[in-house]
């Protein structure tokens, strides 16, 4: 099971955190601090796994961003590594060649998308197409609501003129 | 630049990004938080859009690492917003900001439930996602039935069902009782027929969790898993969108194979054949390709297949194929594959006997010890540690020693501990062992724990041949210019004890020894000074005839330390000074240390301690544990049978610096070792086992020995089980009576066999020259099924065979028909159904008789249908534990007792004992490392499944007493469980003491009365 997902930039800035196991706020910051120390200092040609406090952290660097997932020791590491890539591919498709800035300004989108891929720390959907479709449907729901709201407020505004 | 779609939010993020330093950033954040706080305060003017925007800002600030201690309510309240955009934000931000223990979540349960059972599909999805990600126990109890309905609903679309499946998985993890095994098993099997791969992937994750706890209920899923695997890996029958770099959903393949690893075997030959065919295809058909992702995905599947093959104990041929593959992997350039190759080789060691084949790769593994990547080095170290045996110990340990000087600090402690253990376990000769440890101390003194040097002192003390060698070595090290303090300690100790054996060698006169040791004194800490003082006293004693100059020198030192601020040192100085003036008295006090009693190495325990970690059970670990416990039993048996154990089982006793009489009070009382103590229950009085503790030690420990466990056998029973004092004697009488009346002598110890069977599920219950009774048991909830194997060992038949069960009142037992005659060399199987009605520690008795020639033989045997068989381990987290613990307040649901006369054992051993009784120790719940917290579920008809919690508080200063608290929802259960645990703690398992004495109060139950009368 994936206990948490972290996106950390090369400078150690946190871009996304998602916790599937209960950690208090204090523990969360401690984990982030510790792991950034371990992972950001690793050289480029090493393996993608780090052993940490009885768990394993599978991570991969994409440009300036490190995607990390913490799993149990006996979990299949490569499977997790490819879940990371799966997520990245979906982000890439959604944003059109994704970059760190996309994830900074649209961090909420990154959360929506993650929620379509993982639940309870397990993979939920392995089809990129399906995820893309669901996210598009969500976006259009939000859009429609916005339009409705604005049209109603227009009506009210005009009526009360 | 991509923007968030919310102007205010984008502006805020830009501002933060433009902050030149951390200080500015904090100012900007504080300003924003102040702004949000005021806006939330007068909520009236807040439009849904604004509320949404502020909540997102909060999350962003939170992500940056700032404390956000308000506004959670606003986030939660958005969940009940009528419109999708707000609701969506409410759900997502809540599940990011709060964890499952947050109080506010409770407020949302109703809204969440309404969304789940409502008609709006998108709301259902949002609610299921949040519950799946942060739902806690309360959610589990109130939502599980609704979620289950959604999974199997035919009107729900896959997007809802896959979320529901994972949501249920979360709820099941929080409380396994929410999934009713009987009802759900069939549904689960149906779910595996699902065509939509999203739903199937989620369902497979759910299945993995379910079978990891209880595979029995889900047998029907096994063939379906094989089918799915065939569909994916062989037929490649999946929609295009579910292939990943050309591989049919690698994740689903991995999950399916993971699920299969929780079934002990695949019995059906056809299924087995199909499965092996697929596995063979995966093993042979996976090639290394250029594309990284394709490579990773295919190897993810391959490694899982390897694990499954190992689990299934496939044919030799397939196993050697696996090892060949792993051998290839550990030599490739790709670091991930190298890492996994090493990791899986280590796992392979745990499950099968492939040492010899793996040894061929030793050179390659040693190379990996020098890999630039610490992750890989760790794996290599683990593997070397696992594969080490007598034949390669020398090479491996020397390799580790060499590596020690260049290893990174993070690894040195582990490395030195492992090297020390291997040296001890597999030493070809003891002088080599001494060399290794001294080198260890020399090279990595800071990382060598005290245990390690205590241990070498023990070996030397117990092996006379070794003493001059060790002393000479110690002397050599003292010549080095700068040595580690631990080296000073160990060499001072060794030279104090044994330097007189070197007296004739050059540079080893008492004077020279003294001066070279004394050189180090100014640089060492107080604890070492204490050792040095003892050494001086010993040198003085060994210098015969006395050398006045040396004597004066040493006396001056003693005088100087008489006013030392450290009491310990002051006392030593005063006493040594006084004693050394008396001459003869000194001889007595400082006589050579007696041999240490032999016990298990504390180093090995320490290493095991390090290895105990994650709570989640994996198939491989489970199996390895089973194997380990079984060998542990064997070892225990051996040591009790022989009275002495092999050298490498030597145990550690207290600090060797305790050479002065004053210190003996603090010596571990555990050194009065368990030497197979006999109690009156023993049917076959054994010859007293040779006591490994010589009289000398007995004298020194006089007062302690009286309190120690060997004598505790009798007194303990009275002290501890005063309640059933009388009854216990009665119950204990069962076995001796049997033996006396029979002309036929049983083979082996009946009571020991019974005790062994209390902790495992199959084995021999009874054996004599004519008959052997074996038992195999399966337990599920409050039901049990025992099979008695009655075997005739002779070439002529056994007649008048009779087996009667005398059940205690709390067990319902039905024995199937037992044939009157057992043919020559035949074995009959008699199933025995057991049902547990309520908690009790009474034992069932099997009254077994037969006639051989003219001999009528009758034995009454206790059956291992004891309390702990109805316990099922369950691990609870702190969140689950504490509310339960608090809600069970005071007697009769929670009972506390101080238990004295406990068999002294280290905490880890106690934890193992608990685990073997199915009380699972939950590490980390109690902040005090001297305490244990364990949990289990008890099954009986009256109580149903009931959670039981236990806390043991030990006193590190006195291991013979502890305080125990037991809690459960049933007063009888609490009492019985408490008594049961007590029996486990005070009894010596190899000593035949009934674990379950007769009932506490005289009952009118015929079975119990009978058992008592017998």
Coordinates of C-alpha atoms in Angstrom, one line a residue, chain A residues 1-3 13-29 32 42 44-56 59-60 62 71-86 89 95 99-109 111-131 133-134 137-139 141-143 145-146 148-149 152, chain B residues 1-6 9-10 13-14 17 22 25 52 56-57 59-60 62-64 66-68 72 83-85 88-89 92 95-101 122 128-129 132-134 159 162-163 166-167 169-170 173-174 196-198 201-202 205 241-242 244-245 249 251 254-255 258 292-297 299-301 303-304 335-337 339-340 343 347 371-376 378-379 613-614 616-618 621 879:
Chain A
X1 CA 0.0 0.0 0.0
X2 CA 1.2 3.5 -0.7
X3 CA 1.3 5.4 2.5
X13 CA 9.8 23.1 -2.1
X14 CA 6.7 20.9 -1.6
X15 CA 4.4 20.8 -4.6
X16 CA 1.9 18.2 -3.6
X17 CA 1.4 15.9 -0.6
X18 CA -1.2 13.2 -0.2
X19 CA -1.4 11.0 2.9
X20 CA -3.2 7.7 2.9
X21 CA -2.0 6.7 6.3
X22 CA -2.8 8.9 9.3
X23 CA 0.0 11.2 10.1
X24 CA -0.4 14.3 12.3
X25 CA 0.6 17.7 11.0
X26 CA 3.9 17.5 13.0
X27 CA 4.8 14.1 11.6
X28 CA 4.0 15.2 8.1
X29 CA 6.5 18.0 8.2
X32 CA 9.0 15.8 4.4
X42 CA 21.1 11.2 -4.2
X44 CA 21.6 10.6 -10.8
X45 CA 22.7 7.1 -11.6
X46 CA 21.5 5.3 -8.5
X47 CA 18.4 3.1 -8.2
X48 CA 15.0 4.6 -7.6
X49 CA 14.5 3.1 -4.2
X50 CA 15.4 4.3 -0.7
X51 CA 15.0 2.4 2.5
X52 CA 13.6 4.5 5.2
X53 CA 12.3 3.7 8.7
X54 CA 11.2 0.3 7.8
X55 CA 9.5 1.5 4.6
X56 CA 10.6 2.0 1.1
X59 CA 11.0 8.0 -6.3
X60 CA 11.7 9.4 -9.7
X62 CA 11.3 14.5 -13.8
X71 CA 5.3 1.9 0.3
X72 CA 5.7 -1.2 2.5
X73 CA 8.9 -3.1 2.4
X74 CA 7.5 -6.1 0.6
X75 CA 5.6 -4.1 -2.0
X76 CA 6.6 -4.4 -5.6
X77 CA 8.9 -1.5 -6.2
X78 CA 8.8 -1.4 -10.0
X79 CA 5.1 -1.5 -10.0
X80 CA 5.1 1.7 -7.9
X81 CA 7.7 3.3 -10.1
X82 CA 5.4 2.8 -13.0
X83 CA 2.4 4.2 -11.1
X84 CA 4.5 7.4 -10.8
X85 CA 5.2 7.4 -14.5
X86 CA 1.5 6.7 -15.2
X89 CA 1.9 10.8 -18.3
X95 CA -1.5 20.1 -19.3
X99 CA 6.1 21.7 -16.3
X100 CA 6.6 22.5 -12.7
X101 CA 4.8 25.9 -13.1
X102 CA 1.7 24.1 -14.2
X103 CA 1.7 22.1 -11.0
X104 CA 2.4 25.2 -9.0
X105 CA -0.5 27.3 -10.3
X106 CA -2.8 24.4 -10.8
X107 CA -1.9 22.3 -7.8
X108 CA -5.6 21.6 -7.3
X109 CA -5.8 20.0 -10.7
X111 CA -4.9 16.7 -6.7
X112 CA -8.0 15.9 -8.8
X113 CA -6.0 13.8 -11.2
X114 CA -4.3 11.9 -8.4
X115 CA -7.6 11.1 -6.9
X116 CA -8.7 9.5 -10.1
X117 CA -5.6 7.3 -10.1
X118 CA -5.1 6.3 -6.5
X119 CA -7.6 5.6 -3.7
X120 CA -6.7 4.2 -0.3
X121 CA -3.1 4.0 -1.5
X122 CA -3.9 1.6 -4.2
X123 CA -4.1 2.0 -8.0
X124 CA -7.6 2.7 -9.1
X125 CA -7.4 3.2 -12.8
X126 CA -4.7 2.1 -15.2
X127 CA -6.2 3.5 -18.4
X128 CA -5.0 7.0 -19.3
X129 CA -7.9 7.4 -21.5
X130 CA -10.5 6.8 -18.8
X131 CA -8.8 9.1 -16.4
X133 CA -12.3 11.4 -19.8
X134 CA -13.3 11.6 -16.1
X137 CA -16.2 15.6 -17.3
X138 CA -15.4 17.1 -14.0
X139 CA -14.0 20.2 -15.6
X141 CA -19.3 20.2 -14.6
X142 CA -17.4 23.1 -12.9
X143 CA -17.6 25.2 -16.1
X145 CA -21.9 25.6 -12.8
X146 CA -19.9 28.7 -13.3
X148 CA -25.1 29.1 -14.6
X149 CA -24.0 31.2 -11.7
X152 CA -28.3 33.9 -12.7
Chain B
X1 CA 1.8 30.7 -17.9
X2 CA -0.8 28.3 -16.8
X3 CA -3.2 29.8 -14.4
X4 CA -5.4 28.3 -11.8
X5 CA -8.6 29.7 -13.1
X6 CA -9.0 31.6 -9.9
X9 CA -5.3 32.3 -6.0
X10 CA -3.0 32.8 -8.9
X13 CA 0.9 32.1 -5.7
X14 CA 2.8 34.6 -7.8
X17 CA 7.0 33.0 -5.8
X22 CA 11.9 33.1 3.5
X25 CA 7.3 34.7 2.3
X52 CA -13.7 28.0 -2.4
X56 CA -7.6 26.5 -1.7
X57 CA -5.3 29.2 -0.5
X59 CA -4.3 24.2 1.3
X60 CA -1.5 25.9 -0.6
X62 CA -0.4 24.3 4.4
X63 CA 1.5 22.6 1.6
X64 CA 4.3 25.2 1.9
X66 CA 3.0 26.5 7.5
X67 CA 0.6 25.6 10.3
X68 CA -2.9 26.2 9.4
X72 CA -10.9 23.3 8.8
X83 CA -23.3 22.5 -6.1
X84 CA -20.6 20.4 -7.6
X85 CA -17.7 22.9 -7.7
X88 CA -15.6 19.0 -4.9
X89 CA -13.3 21.5 -3.3
X92 CA -10.6 17.3 -1.7
X95 CA -9.0 14.9 2.7
X96 CA -5.7 16.8 2.3
X97 CA -5.9 18.8 5.5
X98 CA -7.4 16.4 8.0
X99 CA -6.4 12.9 8.9
X100 CA -8.7 10.2 9.9
X101 CA -8.6 11.0 13.6
X122 CA -20.6 12.5 -9.3
X128 CA -16.2 7.4 -2.0
X129 CA -12.9 9.0 -2.8
X132 CA -11.3 5.7 0.7
X133 CA -8.5 8.1 1.4
X134 CA -9.1 9.2 5.0
X159 CA -16.4 4.6 -12.3
X162 CA -14.1 0.8 -8.8
X163 CA -14.0 3.6 -6.2
X166 CA -11.1 0.6 -2.9
X167 CA -13.2 2.5 -0.4
X169 CA -10.7 -1.9 1.2
X170 CA -9.9 1.1 3.3
X173 CA -8.3 -2.1 6.9
X174 CA -9.8 0.1 9.6
X196 CA -14.1 -3.7 -16.9
X197 CA -10.4 -3.6 -16.0
X198 CA -10.7 -0.6 -13.8
X201 CA -7.9 -3.8 -10.7
X202 CA -9.6 -2.3 -7.7
X205 CA -6.5 -4.9 -4.4
X241 CA -6.2 1.5 -23.4
X242 CA -5.3 -1.0 -20.7
X244 CA 1.0 -0.1 -20.8
X245 CA 3.9 0.0 -23.2
X249 CA -2.0 -4.1 -17.4
X251 CA -0.4 -3.7 -12.3
X254 CA 1.2 -8.0 -10.2
X255 CA -1.8 -7.7 -7.9
X258 CA 0.2 -11.1 -5.1
X292 CA 12.8 2.2 -19.5
X293 CA 9.2 2.1 -18.7
X294 CA 8.5 -1.0 -20.7
X295 CA 11.5 -2.6 -19.0
X296 CA 10.3 -1.6 -15.5
X297 CA 6.8 -2.8 -16.2
X299 CA 10.2 -6.6 -14.7
X300 CA 7.6 -5.7 -12.1
X301 CA 5.6 -8.6 -13.5
X303 CA 9.7 -10.2 -10.0
X304 CA 6.2 -10.9 -8.8
X335 CA 20.7 -0.2 -10.7
X336 CA 17.0 -0.9 -10.1
X337 CA 17.3 -4.4 -11.4
X339 CA 18.8 -3.9 -6.3
X340 CA 15.8 -6.1 -6.8
X343 CA 16.6 -8.3 -2.5
X347 CA 14.0 -13.6 0.1
X371 CA 28.3 -0.2 -5.1
X372 CA 28.0 3.6 -5.1
X373 CA 24.4 3.3 -4.1
X374 CA 23.7 2.9 -0.4
X375 CA 20.4 1.2 -1.1
X376 CA 22.2 -1.5 -3.1
X378 CA 22.3 -2.4 2.2
X379 CA 20.8 -5.2 0.1
X613 CA 9.3 -3.8 11.5
X614 CA 6.2 -3.3 9.4
X616 CA 1.5 -5.6 7.3
X617 CA 1.8 -9.3 6.8
X618 CA 3.5 -10.5 3.6
X621 CA 7.4 -13.1 5.8
X879 CA -6.1 5.4 16.8

